PDB file of C-alpha atoms and ligand atoms in Angstrom:
ATOM      1  CA  UNK A   1      49.079-136.058-105.788  1.00 90.00           C
ATOM      2  CA  UNK A   2      46.308-138.665-105.378  1.00 96.00           C
ATOM      3  CA  UNK A   3      48.127-141.382-107.160  1.00 98.00           C
ATOM      4  CA  UNK A   4      50.242-144.593-106.224  1.00 98.00           C
ATOM      5  CA  UNK A   5      52.743-146.871-108.099  1.00 98.00           C
ATOM      6  CA  UNK A   6      52.352-150.590-108.793  1.00 98.00           C
ATOM      7  CA  UNK A   7      55.503-152.313-109.643  1.00 98.00           C
ATOM      8  CA  UNK A   8      55.029-155.479-111.988  1.00 98.00           C
ATOM      9  CA  UNK A   9      57.723-158.297-111.300  1.00 97.00           C
ATOM     10  CA  UNK A  10      61.216-157.218-111.883  1.00 96.00           C
ATOM     11  CA  UNK A  11      60.548-153.555-111.824  1.00 97.00           C
ATOM     12  CA  UNK A  12      60.430-152.906-108.159  1.00 97.00           C
ATOM     13  CA  UNK A  13      63.433-150.807-107.951  1.00 97.00           C
ATOM     14  CA  UNK A  14      62.589-148.489-110.726  1.00 98.00           C
ATOM     15  CA  UNK A  15      58.958-148.409-109.411  1.00 98.00           C
ATOM     16  CA  UNK A  16      60.539-147.484-106.072  1.00 98.00           C
ATOM     17  CA  UNK A  17      62.545-144.465-107.534  1.00 98.00           C
ATOM     18  CA  UNK A  18      59.291-143.396-109.305  1.00 98.00           C
ATOM     19  CA  UNK A  19      57.399-143.517-106.167  1.00 98.00           C
ATOM     20  CA  UNK A  20      60.221-141.703-104.168  1.00 98.00           C
ATOM     21  CA  UNK A  21      60.360-138.826-106.785  1.00 98.00           C
ATOM     22  CA  UNK A  22      56.562-138.387-106.963  1.00 98.00           C
ATOM     23  CA  UNK A  23      56.290-138.585-103.193  1.00 98.00           C
ATOM     24  CA  UNK A  24      53.600-141.212-103.351  1.00 98.00           C
ATOM     25  CA  UNK A  25      53.061-144.762-101.761  1.00 97.00           C
ATOM     26  CA  UNK A  26      53.302-148.069-103.694  1.00 98.00           C
ATOM     27  CA  UNK A  27      50.302-150.194-104.206  1.00 98.00           C
ATOM     28  CA  UNK A  28      50.813-153.669-102.548  1.00 98.00           C
ATOM     29  CA  UNK A  29      50.225-156.610-104.956  1.00 98.00           C
ATOM     30  CA  UNK A  30      50.766-160.334-105.071  1.00 98.00           C
ATOM     31  CA  UNK A  31      51.867-161.769-108.346  1.00 98.00           C
ATOM     32  CA  UNK A  32      52.411-165.459-108.753  1.00 97.00           C
ATOM     33  CA  UNK A  33      51.971-168.440-111.083  1.00 96.00           C
ATOM     34  CA  UNK A  34      49.851-171.327-110.658  1.00 97.00           C
ATOM     35  CA  UNK A  35      51.548-174.807-110.929  1.00 97.00           C
ATOM     36  CA  UNK A  36      50.279-174.876-114.646  1.00 97.00           C
ATOM     37  CA  UNK A  37      51.715-171.668-115.426  1.00 95.00           C
ATOM     38  CA  UNK A  38      48.620-169.526-115.562  1.00 97.00           C
ATOM     39  CA  UNK A  39      49.208-165.998-113.887  1.00 97.00           C
ATOM     40  CA  UNK A  40      47.606-164.867-110.286  1.00 98.00           C
ATOM     41  CA  UNK A  41      47.164-161.230-109.651  1.00 98.00           C
ATOM     42  CA  UNK A  42      45.694-160.144-106.218  1.00 98.00           C
ATOM     43  CA  UNK A  43      45.502-156.445-105.059  1.00 98.00           C
ATOM     44  CA  UNK A  44      46.470-155.945-101.361  1.00 98.00           C
ATOM     45  CA  UNK A  45      45.528-152.437-100.946  1.00 95.00           C
ATOM     46  CA  UNK A  46      42.536-150.345-101.980  1.00 95.00           C
ATOM     47  CA  UNK A  47      42.898-148.173-104.982  1.00 97.00           C
ATOM     48  CA  UNK A  48      39.351-146.772-105.434  1.00 97.00           C
ATOM     49  CA  UNK A  49      39.577-143.191-106.732  1.00 97.00           C
ATOM     50  CA  UNK A  50      43.355-143.228-106.947  1.00 98.00           C
ATOM     51  CA  UNK A  51      45.325-143.025-110.217  1.00 98.00           C
ATOM     52  CA  UNK A  52      47.642-145.791-110.673  1.00 98.00           C
ATOM     53  CA  UNK A  53      51.067-145.668-112.364  1.00 98.00           C
ATOM     54  CA  UNK A  54      51.804-149.395-113.460  1.00 98.00           C
ATOM     55  CA  UNK A  55      55.540-149.673-113.982  1.00 98.00           C
ATOM     56  CA  UNK A  56      56.526-152.675-116.400  1.00 98.00           C
ATOM     57  CA  UNK A  57      59.420-152.257-118.519  1.00 98.00           C
ATOM     58  CA  UNK A  58      58.558-154.126-121.728  1.00 98.00           C
ATOM     59  CA  UNK A  59      61.644-156.343-122.756  1.00 97.00           C
ATOM     60  CA  UNK A  60      60.518-160.040-123.268  1.00 96.00           C
ATOM     61  CA  UNK A  61      56.986-158.527-123.621  1.00 97.00           C
ATOM     62  CA  UNK A  62      55.355-161.698-124.751  1.00 96.00           C
ATOM     63  CA  UNK A  63      55.753-162.958-121.023  1.00 89.00           C
ATOM     64  CA  UNK A  64      54.700-159.758-119.407  1.00 96.00           C
ATOM     65  CA  UNK A  65      51.630-158.842-121.574  1.00 97.00           C
ATOM     66  CA  UNK A  66      48.862-161.161-120.151  1.00 97.00           C
ATOM     67  CA  UNK A  67      49.859-160.259-116.625  1.00 97.00           C
ATOM     68  CA  UNK A  68      49.723-156.523-117.556  1.00 98.00           C
ATOM     69  CA  UNK A  69      46.168-157.107-119.158  1.00 98.00           C
ATOM     70  CA  UNK A  70      44.921-158.697-115.936  1.00 98.00           C
ATOM     71  CA  UNK A  71      46.589-155.941-113.684  1.00 98.00           C
ATOM     72  CA  UNK A  72      45.010-153.183-115.564  1.00 98.00           C
ATOM     73  CA  UNK A  73      41.389-154.711-115.962  1.00 98.00           C
ATOM     74  CA  UNK A  74      41.646-155.563-112.008  1.00 98.00           C
ATOM     75  CA  UNK A  75      42.556-152.046-111.163  1.00 98.00           C
ATOM     76  CA  UNK A  76      39.773-150.649-113.342  1.00 98.00           C
ATOM     77  CA  UNK A  77      37.320-153.335-111.632  1.00 98.00           C
ATOM     78  CA  UNK A  78      38.379-152.190-108.309  1.00 98.00           C
ATOM     79  CA  UNK A  79      37.562-148.467-109.020  1.00 98.00           C
ATOM     80  CA  UNK A  80      40.991-147.042-109.828  1.00 98.00           C
ATOM     81  CA  UNK A  81      41.180-143.623-111.204  1.00 98.00           C
ATOM     82  CA  UNK A  82      43.512-143.262-114.414  1.00 98.00           C
ATOM     83  CA  UNK A  83      45.504-146.393-114.951  1.00 98.00           C
ATOM     84  CA  UNK A  84      48.639-145.441-116.514  1.00 98.00           C
ATOM     85  CA  UNK A  85      51.186-147.591-118.068  1.00 98.00           C
ATOM     86  CA  UNK A  86      55.000-146.541-117.202  1.00 98.00           C
ATOM     87  CA  UNK A  87      56.959-148.856-119.636  1.00 98.00           C
ATOM     88  CA  UNK A  88      60.618-147.258-119.498  1.00 98.00           C
ATOM     89  CA  UNK A  89      61.427-149.591-122.389  1.00 98.00           C
ATOM     90  CA  UNK A  90      58.655-150.174-124.830  1.00 98.00           C
ATOM     91  CA  UNK A  91      59.220-153.285-126.952  1.00 97.00           C
ATOM     92  CA  UNK A  92      58.074-154.234-130.063  1.00 98.00           C
ATOM     93  CA  UNK A  93      58.717-150.968-131.977  1.00 97.00           C
ATOM     94  CA  UNK A  94      61.356-152.110-134.483  1.00 95.00           C
ATOM     95  CA  UNK A  95      59.041-154.411-136.405  1.00 96.00           C
ATOM     96  CA  UNK A  96      57.406-151.306-137.875  1.00 95.00           C
ATOM     97  CA  UNK A  97      56.957-152.647-141.523  1.00 95.00           C
ATOM     98  CA  UNK A  98      57.032-156.043-143.182  1.00 96.00           C
ATOM     99  CA  UNK A  99      60.459-156.439-144.208  1.00 93.00           C
ATOM    100  CA  UNK A 100      59.583-159.816-145.868  1.00 94.00           C
ATOM    101  CA  UNK A 101      56.279-160.751-147.554  1.00 96.00           C
ATOM    102  CA  UNK A 102      53.627-162.374-145.118  1.00 97.00           C
ATOM    103  CA  UNK A 103      55.303-160.931-141.912  1.00 97.00           C
ATOM    104  CA  UNK A 104      53.140-159.566-139.048  1.00 97.00           C
ATOM    105  CA  UNK A 105      54.080-155.826-138.571  1.00 97.00           C
ATOM    106  CA  UNK A 106      53.974-156.046-134.692  1.00 98.00           C
ATOM    107  CA  UNK A 107      54.646-152.429-133.701  1.00 98.00           C
ATOM    108  CA  UNK A 108      51.121-151.314-134.520  1.00 98.00           C
ATOM    109  CA  UNK A 109      49.482-154.671-133.538  1.00 98.00           C
ATOM    110  CA  UNK A 110      51.175-154.505-130.126  1.00 98.00           C
ATOM    111  CA  UNK A 111      49.910-151.035-129.699  1.00 98.00           C
ATOM    112  CA  UNK A 112      46.465-152.008-130.523  1.00 98.00           C
ATOM    113  CA  UNK A 113      46.637-154.735-127.818  1.00 98.00           C
ATOM    114  CA  UNK A 114      47.911-152.365-125.083  1.00 98.00           C
ATOM    115  CA  UNK A 115      45.955-149.097-125.988  1.00 98.00           C
ATOM    116  CA  UNK A 116      42.513-150.315-124.626  1.00 98.00           C
ATOM    117  CA  UNK A 117      43.942-151.227-121.282  1.00 98.00           C
ATOM    118  CA  UNK A 118      45.383-147.844-120.196  1.00 98.00           C
ATOM    119  CA  UNK A 119      44.579-144.142-119.993  1.00 98.00           C
ATOM    120  CA  UNK A 120      48.027-143.160-120.939  1.00 98.00           C
ATOM    121  CA  UNK A 121      51.478-144.227-121.612  1.00 98.00           C
ATOM    122  CA  UNK A 122      54.993-142.871-120.239  1.00 98.00           C
ATOM    123  CA  UNK A 123      58.004-144.427-122.040  1.00 98.00           C
ATOM    124  CA  UNK A 124      61.765-143.543-122.703  1.00 98.00           C
ATOM    125  CA  UNK A 125      63.026-143.051-126.164  1.00 97.00           C
ATOM    126  CA  UNK A 126      60.974-145.483-127.925  1.00 97.00           C
ATOM    127  CA  UNK A 127      62.436-146.820-131.295  1.00 95.00           C
ATOM    128  CA  UNK A 128      60.553-144.112-133.555  1.00 95.00           C
ATOM    129  CA  UNK A 129      61.953-144.679-137.141  1.00 90.00           C
ATOM    130  CA  UNK A 130      59.084-145.317-139.587  1.00 93.00           C
ATOM    131  CA  UNK A 131      56.556-144.485-136.986  1.00 96.00           C
ATOM    132  CA  UNK A 132      56.830-140.758-136.444  1.00 95.00           C
ATOM    133  CA  UNK A 133      55.020-140.336-133.343  1.00 96.00           C
ATOM    134  CA  UNK A 134      53.768-143.080-130.802  1.00 98.00           C
ATOM    135  CA  UNK A 135      50.254-141.587-130.971  1.00 97.00           C
ATOM    136  CA  UNK A 136      50.262-142.458-134.400  1.00 97.00           C
ATOM    137  CA  UNK A 137      49.987-146.255-133.337  1.00 98.00           C
ATOM    138  CA  UNK A 138      49.068-145.981-129.656  1.00 98.00           C
ATOM    139  CA  UNK A 139      45.420-144.771-129.227  1.00 98.00           C
ATOM    140  CA  UNK A 140      46.076-143.031-125.904  1.00 98.00           C
ATOM    141  CA  UNK A 141      47.965-139.934-124.846  1.00 98.00           C
ATOM    142  CA  UNK A 142      51.731-140.860-124.667  1.00 98.00           C
ATOM    143  CA  UNK A 143      54.767-139.108-123.164  1.00 98.00           C
ATOM    144  CA  UNK A 144      58.196-139.880-124.663  1.00 98.00           C
ATOM    145  CA  UNK A 145      61.020-138.908-122.176  1.00 98.00           C
ATOM    146  CA  UNK A 146      64.143-138.191-123.584  1.00 97.00           C
ATOM    147  CA  UNK A 147      67.421-139.798-122.103  1.00 98.00           C
ATOM    148  CA  UNK A 148      69.722-137.374-123.958  1.00 97.00           C
ATOM    149  CA  UNK A 149      70.328-135.048-121.134  1.00 97.00           C
ATOM    150  CA  UNK A 150      70.910-137.785-118.557  1.00 98.00           C
ATOM    151  CA  UNK A 151      73.430-139.491-120.967  1.00 98.00           C
ATOM    152  CA  UNK A 152      75.307-136.436-121.839  1.00 98.00           C
ATOM    153  CA  UNK A 153      75.807-135.406-118.387  1.00 97.00           C
ATOM    154  CA  UNK A 154      77.014-138.949-117.449  1.00 98.00           C
ATOM    155  CA  UNK A 155      79.456-138.820-120.406  1.00 98.00           C
ATOM    156  CA  UNK A 156      80.695-135.061-119.773  1.00 97.00           C
ATOM    157  CA  UNK A 157      81.613-136.336-116.332  1.00 97.00           C
ATOM    158  CA  UNK A 158      83.871-139.315-117.546  1.00 96.00           C
ATOM    159  CA  UNK A 159      84.944-138.627-120.945  1.00 96.00           C
ATOM    160  CA  UNK A 160      87.438-135.950-121.978  1.00 93.00           C
ATOM    161  CA  UNK A 161      86.880-134.504-125.604  1.00 95.00           C
ATOM    162  CA  UNK A 162      84.244-137.238-126.583  1.00 97.00           C
ATOM    163  CA  UNK A 163      83.356-138.047-130.378  1.00 96.00           C
ATOM    164  CA  UNK A 164      79.955-139.396-130.624  1.00 97.00           C
ATOM    165  CA  UNK A 165      79.371-142.270-132.987  1.00 96.00           C
ATOM    166  CA  UNK A 166      75.968-143.536-134.231  1.00 95.00           C
ATOM    167  CA  UNK A 167      76.150-146.877-135.658  1.00 94.00           C
ATOM    168  CA  UNK A 168      73.320-146.331-138.176  1.00 91.00           C
ATOM    169  CA  UNK A 169      71.134-143.675-139.585  1.00 89.00           C
ATOM    170  CA  UNK A 170      68.290-144.715-137.242  1.00 88.00           C
ATOM    171  CA  UNK A 171      70.631-143.766-134.131  1.00 91.00           C
ATOM    172  CA  UNK A 172      71.225-140.400-135.491  1.00 92.00           C
ATOM    173  CA  UNK A 173      68.326-138.720-133.686  1.00 91.00           C
ATOM    174  CA  UNK A 174      69.770-140.210-130.295  1.00 93.00           C
ATOM    175  CA  UNK A 175      73.543-139.636-130.915  1.00 95.00           C
ATOM    176  CA  UNK A 176      72.888-135.994-132.377  1.00 96.00           C
ATOM    177  CA  UNK A 177      70.850-135.108-129.300  1.00 95.00           C
ATOM    178  CA  UNK A 178      73.296-136.344-126.886  1.00 97.00           C
ATOM    179  CA  UNK A 179      76.188-134.723-128.775  1.00 97.00           C
ATOM    180  CA  UNK A 180      74.246-131.222-128.860  1.00 97.00           C
ATOM    181  CA  UNK A 181      73.731-131.234-125.292  1.00 96.00           C
ATOM    182  CA  UNK A 182      77.659-130.968-124.430  1.00 95.00           C
ATOM    183  CA  UNK A 183      78.684-129.281-127.912  1.00 96.00           C
ATOM    184  CA  UNK A 184      80.710-132.331-129.122  1.00 96.00           C
ATOM    185  CA  UNK A 185      80.858-133.654-132.571  1.00 96.00           C
ATOM    186  CA  UNK A 186      79.182-136.573-133.977  1.00 96.00           C
ATOM    187  CA  UNK A 187      79.245-138.946-136.981  1.00 93.00           C
ATOM    188  CA  UNK A 188      76.508-141.419-137.819  1.00 91.00           C
ATOM    189  CA  UNK A 189      77.428-144.524-139.729  1.00 89.00           C
ATOM    190  CA  UNK A 190      75.330-146.683-142.403  1.00 88.00           C
ATOM    191  CA  UNK A 191      74.313-150.101-141.546  1.00 86.00           C
ATOM    192  CA  UNK A 192      73.122-153.183-143.543  1.00 89.00           C
ATOM    193  CA  UNK A 193      71.496-155.808-141.386  1.00 87.00           C
ATOM    194  CA  UNK A 194      71.407-159.192-143.084  1.00 88.00           C
ATOM    195  CA  UNK A 195      70.013-161.382-140.120  1.00 88.00           C
ATOM    196  CA  UNK A 196      69.276-160.975-136.406  1.00 86.00           C
ATOM    197  CA  UNK A 197      73.035-161.500-135.774  1.00 86.00           C
ATOM    198  CA  UNK A 198      74.599-160.364-139.014  1.00 87.00           C
ATOM    199  CA  UNK A 199      75.239-156.740-139.540  1.00 86.00           C
ATOM    200  CA  UNK A 200      77.772-154.577-141.298  1.00 88.00           C
ATOM    201  CA  UNK A 201      78.187-150.991-140.829  1.00 82.00           C
ATOM    202  CA  UNK A 202      80.212-148.431-142.751  1.00 85.00           C
ATOM    203  CA  UNK A 203      83.704-147.444-141.689  1.00 82.00           C
ATOM    204  CA  UNK A 204      83.773-144.033-139.521  1.00 77.00           C
ATOM    205  CA  UNK A 205      85.734-141.137-140.957  1.00 86.00           C
ATOM    206  CA  UNK A 206      87.877-139.981-138.217  1.00 85.00           C
ATOM    207  CA  UNK A 207      90.429-137.858-139.790  1.00 86.00           C
ATOM    208  CA  UNK A 208      88.533-134.759-138.982  1.00 90.00           C
ATOM    209  CA  UNK A 209      88.493-135.705-135.033  1.00 90.00           C
ATOM    210  CA  UNK A 210      92.075-136.437-133.877  1.00 88.00           C
ATOM    211  CA  UNK A 211      92.514-137.066-130.041  1.00 90.00           C
ATOM    212  CA  UNK A 212      89.044-137.777-129.213  1.00 94.00           C
ATOM    213  CA  UNK A 213      87.469-140.665-127.501  1.00 96.00           C
ATOM    214  CA  UNK A 214      84.832-142.486-129.258  1.00 96.00           C
ATOM    215  CA  UNK A 215      81.340-142.907-127.660  1.00 97.00           C
ATOM    216  CA  UNK A 216      79.093-145.020-129.365  1.00 97.00           C
ATOM    217  CA  UNK A 217      75.328-144.339-128.670  1.00 97.00           C
ATOM    218  CA  UNK A 218      72.376-146.344-129.734  1.00 96.00           C
ATOM    219  CA  UNK A 219      68.932-146.717-128.515  1.00 96.00           C
ATOM    220  CA  UNK A 220      68.868-150.415-127.975  1.00 96.00           C
ATOM    221  CA  UNK A 221      71.678-152.959-127.488  1.00 97.00           C
ATOM    222  CA  UNK A 222      70.112-156.390-128.114  1.00 96.00           C
ATOM    223  CA  UNK A 223      72.549-158.822-129.732  1.00 96.00           C
ATOM    224  CA  UNK A 224      75.097-156.218-129.669  1.00 97.00           C
ATOM    225  CA  UNK A 225      76.358-156.944-133.062  1.00 95.00           C
ATOM    226  CA  UNK A 226      75.644-153.492-134.109  1.00 95.00           C
ATOM    227  CA  UNK A 227      77.876-152.085-131.350  1.00 96.00           C
ATOM    228  CA  UNK A 228      80.699-154.967-131.855  1.00 97.00           C
ATOM    229  CA  UNK A 229      80.943-154.326-135.637  1.00 94.00           C
ATOM    230  CA  UNK A 230      81.486-150.493-134.803  1.00 95.00           C
ATOM    231  CA  UNK A 231      84.032-151.436-132.205  1.00 97.00           C
ATOM    232  CA  UNK A 232      86.103-153.470-134.624  1.00 95.00           C
ATOM    233  CA  UNK A 233      86.199-150.442-137.107  1.00 93.00           C
ATOM    234  CA  UNK A 234      87.350-148.216-134.490  1.00 94.00           C
ATOM    235  CA  UNK A 235      90.070-150.589-133.434  1.00 94.00           C
ATOM    236  CA  UNK A 236      91.027-151.113-136.996  1.00 93.00           C
ATOM    237  CA  UNK A 237      91.437-147.266-137.349  1.00 91.00           C
ATOM    238  CA  UNK A 238      93.568-146.915-134.468  1.00 92.00           C
ATOM    239  CA  UNK A 239      91.297-145.232-132.319  1.00 93.00           C
ATOM    240  CA  UNK A 240      91.273-145.437-128.534  1.00 94.00           C
ATOM    241  CA  UNK A 241      88.800-148.083-127.057  1.00 96.00           C
ATOM    242  CA  UNK A 242      85.369-146.651-127.367  1.00 97.00           C
ATOM    243  CA  UNK A 243      82.596-146.125-124.469  1.00 98.00           C
ATOM    244  CA  UNK A 244      79.533-147.947-125.693  1.00 98.00           C
ATOM    245  CA  UNK A 245      76.285-146.351-124.558  1.00 98.00           C
ATOM    246  CA  UNK A 246      72.741-147.792-125.142  1.00 97.00           C
ATOM    247  CA  UNK A 247      69.610-146.176-123.768  1.00 98.00           C
ATOM    248  CA  UNK A 248      68.105-149.560-123.391  1.00 98.00           C
ATOM    249  CA  UNK A 249      70.120-152.566-122.119  1.00 92.00           C
ATOM    250  CA  UNK A 250      68.082-155.429-123.827  1.00 97.00           C
ATOM    251  CA  UNK A 251      71.298-157.782-123.976  1.00 97.00           C
ATOM    252  CA  UNK A 252      70.189-160.804-125.633  1.00 95.00           C
ATOM    253  CA  UNK A 253      71.840-163.990-124.568  1.00 95.00           C
ATOM    254  CA  UNK A 254      75.649-163.383-124.043  1.00 96.00           C
ATOM    255  CA  UNK A 255      75.556-159.939-125.858  1.00 97.00           C
ATOM    256  CA  UNK A 256      77.070-157.986-122.724  1.00 97.00           C
ATOM    257  CA  UNK A 257      80.058-160.259-122.404  1.00 97.00           C
ATOM    258  CA  UNK A 258      80.618-160.425-126.058  1.00 97.00           C
ATOM    259  CA  UNK A 259      80.610-156.492-126.293  1.00 97.00           C
ATOM    260  CA  UNK A 260      83.122-156.222-123.471  1.00 97.00           C
ATOM    261  CA  UNK A 261      85.186-158.935-125.158  1.00 97.00           C
ATOM    262  CA  UNK A 262      85.196-156.928-128.288  1.00 97.00           C
ATOM    263  CA  UNK A 263      87.184-154.241-126.835  1.00 95.00           C
ATOM    264  CA  UNK A 264      84.611-151.568-125.330  1.00 96.00           C
ATOM    265  CA  UNK A 265      86.417-149.535-122.641  1.00 96.00           C
ATOM    266  CA  UNK A 266      83.103-149.321-120.943  1.00 97.00           C
ATOM    267  CA  UNK A 267      79.536-150.289-121.416  1.00 98.00           C
ATOM    268  CA  UNK A 268      76.707-148.218-119.851  1.00 98.00           C
ATOM    269  CA  UNK A 269      73.018-147.888-120.330  1.00 98.00           C
ATOM    270  CA  UNK A 270      70.105-146.080-118.591  1.00 98.00           C
ATOM    271  CA  UNK A 271      68.021-147.562-115.874  1.00 98.00           C
ATOM    272  CA  UNK A 272      65.167-148.529-118.181  1.00 98.00           C
ATOM    273  CA  UNK A 273      66.048-152.084-117.931  1.00 98.00           C
ATOM    274  CA  UNK A 274      67.817-153.563-114.750  1.00 96.00           C
ATOM    275  CA  UNK A 275      70.956-154.712-115.496  1.00 96.00           C
ATOM    276  CA  UNK A 276      74.631-154.427-114.061  1.00 96.00           C
ATOM    277  CA  UNK A 277      75.371-151.946-116.979  1.00 97.00           C
ATOM    278  CA  UNK A 278      72.271-149.800-116.056  1.00 97.00           C
ATOM    279  CA  UNK A 279      74.327-146.862-114.519  1.00 98.00           C
ATOM    280  CA  UNK A 280      72.443-143.704-115.943  1.00 98.00           C
ATOM    281  CA  UNK A 281      69.631-142.982-113.754  1.00 97.00           C
ATOM    282  CA  UNK A 282      66.401-141.634-115.723  1.00 98.00           C
ATOM    283  CA  UNK A 283      63.860-142.322-112.841  1.00 98.00           C
ATOM    284  CA  UNK A 284      63.689-138.441-112.236  1.00 98.00           C
ATOM    285  CA  UNK A 285      62.773-137.853-115.639  1.00 98.00           C
ATOM    286  CA  UNK A 286      60.241-140.367-115.945  1.00 98.00           C
ATOM    287  CA  UNK A 287      58.692-138.980-112.736  1.00 98.00           C
ATOM    288  CA  UNK A 288      58.283-135.689-114.743  1.00 98.00           C
ATOM    289  CA  UNK A 289      56.611-137.874-117.491  1.00 98.00           C
ATOM    290  CA  UNK A 290      54.377-139.189-115.050  1.00 98.00           C
ATOM    291  CA  UNK A 291      53.302-135.741-113.951  1.00 98.00           C
ATOM    292  CA  UNK A 292      52.979-134.692-117.461  1.00 98.00           C
ATOM    293  CA  UNK A 293      50.735-137.600-118.651  1.00 98.00           C
ATOM    294  CA  UNK A 294      48.182-136.769-115.646  1.00 96.00           C
ATOM    295  CA  UNK A 295      47.997-133.113-117.505  1.00 94.00           C
ATOM    296  CA  UNK A 296      46.897-134.795-120.627  1.00 92.00           C
ATOM    297  CA  UNK A 297      44.482-137.602-119.701  1.00 87.00           C
TER     298      UNK A 297
HETATM  299  C1  R5P B   1      68.078-150.748-134.686  1.00 75.80           C
HETATM  300  O1  R5P B   1      67.339-150.184-135.635  1.00 75.80           O
HETATM  301  C2  R5P B   1      68.460-150.002-133.240  1.00 75.80           C
HETATM  302  O2  R5P B   1      68.499-148.862-133.348  1.00 75.80           O
HETATM  303  C3  R5P B   1      69.665-150.904-132.774  1.00 75.80           C
HETATM  304  O3  R5P B   1      70.671-150.334-133.577  1.00 75.80           O
HETATM  305  C4  R5P B   1      69.560-152.397-132.744  1.00 75.80           C
HETATM  306  O4  R5P B   1      68.288-152.689-132.163  1.00 75.80           O
HETATM  307  C5  R5P B   1      70.601-152.889-132.188  1.00 75.80           C
HETATM  308  O5  R5P B   1      70.423-154.300-132.409  1.00 75.80           O
HETATM  309  P1  R5P B   1      71.674-155.523-132.090  1.00 75.80           P
HETATM  310  O6  R5P B   1      72.238-155.074-130.846  1.00 75.80           O
HETATM  311  O7  R5P B   1      71.016-156.558-132.054  1.00 75.80           O
HETATM  312  O8  R5P B   1      72.618-155.174-133.218  1.00 75.80           O
END
């Protein structure tokens, strides 16, 4: 493979795993900020004619976007082959409609900003809800890697007789996929979100599933209010402490501590965002996605 991997700041470990899995080198680059806060980017290796996987997970996307734009533009100016964005977590997918009059619908807007910069996109379980396919908004080939097999195998090794619980209807796609991998049952709840940190979820019906350990699965844990509400219901119903699994460990503010304090037996996420809870490795699957995107660009 005539390719290389470029790690944006904070993505060094994941980018290293991708390079290792693909059997390619990493492109040396210098990122820093001028004293006035502007970004400085310098390529330290030649990239002419070489496909470049730019690894940048897009939590806190506002901070990262400008640097990403400079990096992609510079790579193309220096004659790189295909410049592909590997964003294990793809931010800005949840504002996929205007919930209040006058709001910016930022999911398609962000897609429009990123699309001209890259030849393709590889990501893991983006929050596809009212947008059905990534390519409905991203104007480039996209590969959507599914973390369900990795999560299922992690749970199967650790939890005897799991009952998977999706905290809202949107989570049904993830929780049902994980449950199907190991032939376990699942229930999906209803959620009403009244504000960023104010959510209510329906009470799970557990009577049909005695002697099972609940495993709550959602795509994103941000404020963790969704998970915490669900943990409280399970506790009130006398269920054992649940294992809480998120695909993406966004963990805004003190969310991680709050979730552990709420009574979760364990909190685990995939490695799409570096965090002490990110223990389910998806780099191998993302590398397969990198190979697949080259077939399609
Ligand atoms: C929402 O639609 C997502 O699937 C998650 O349920 C949500 O992002 C979780 O957010 P929070 O952790 O802030 O409750």
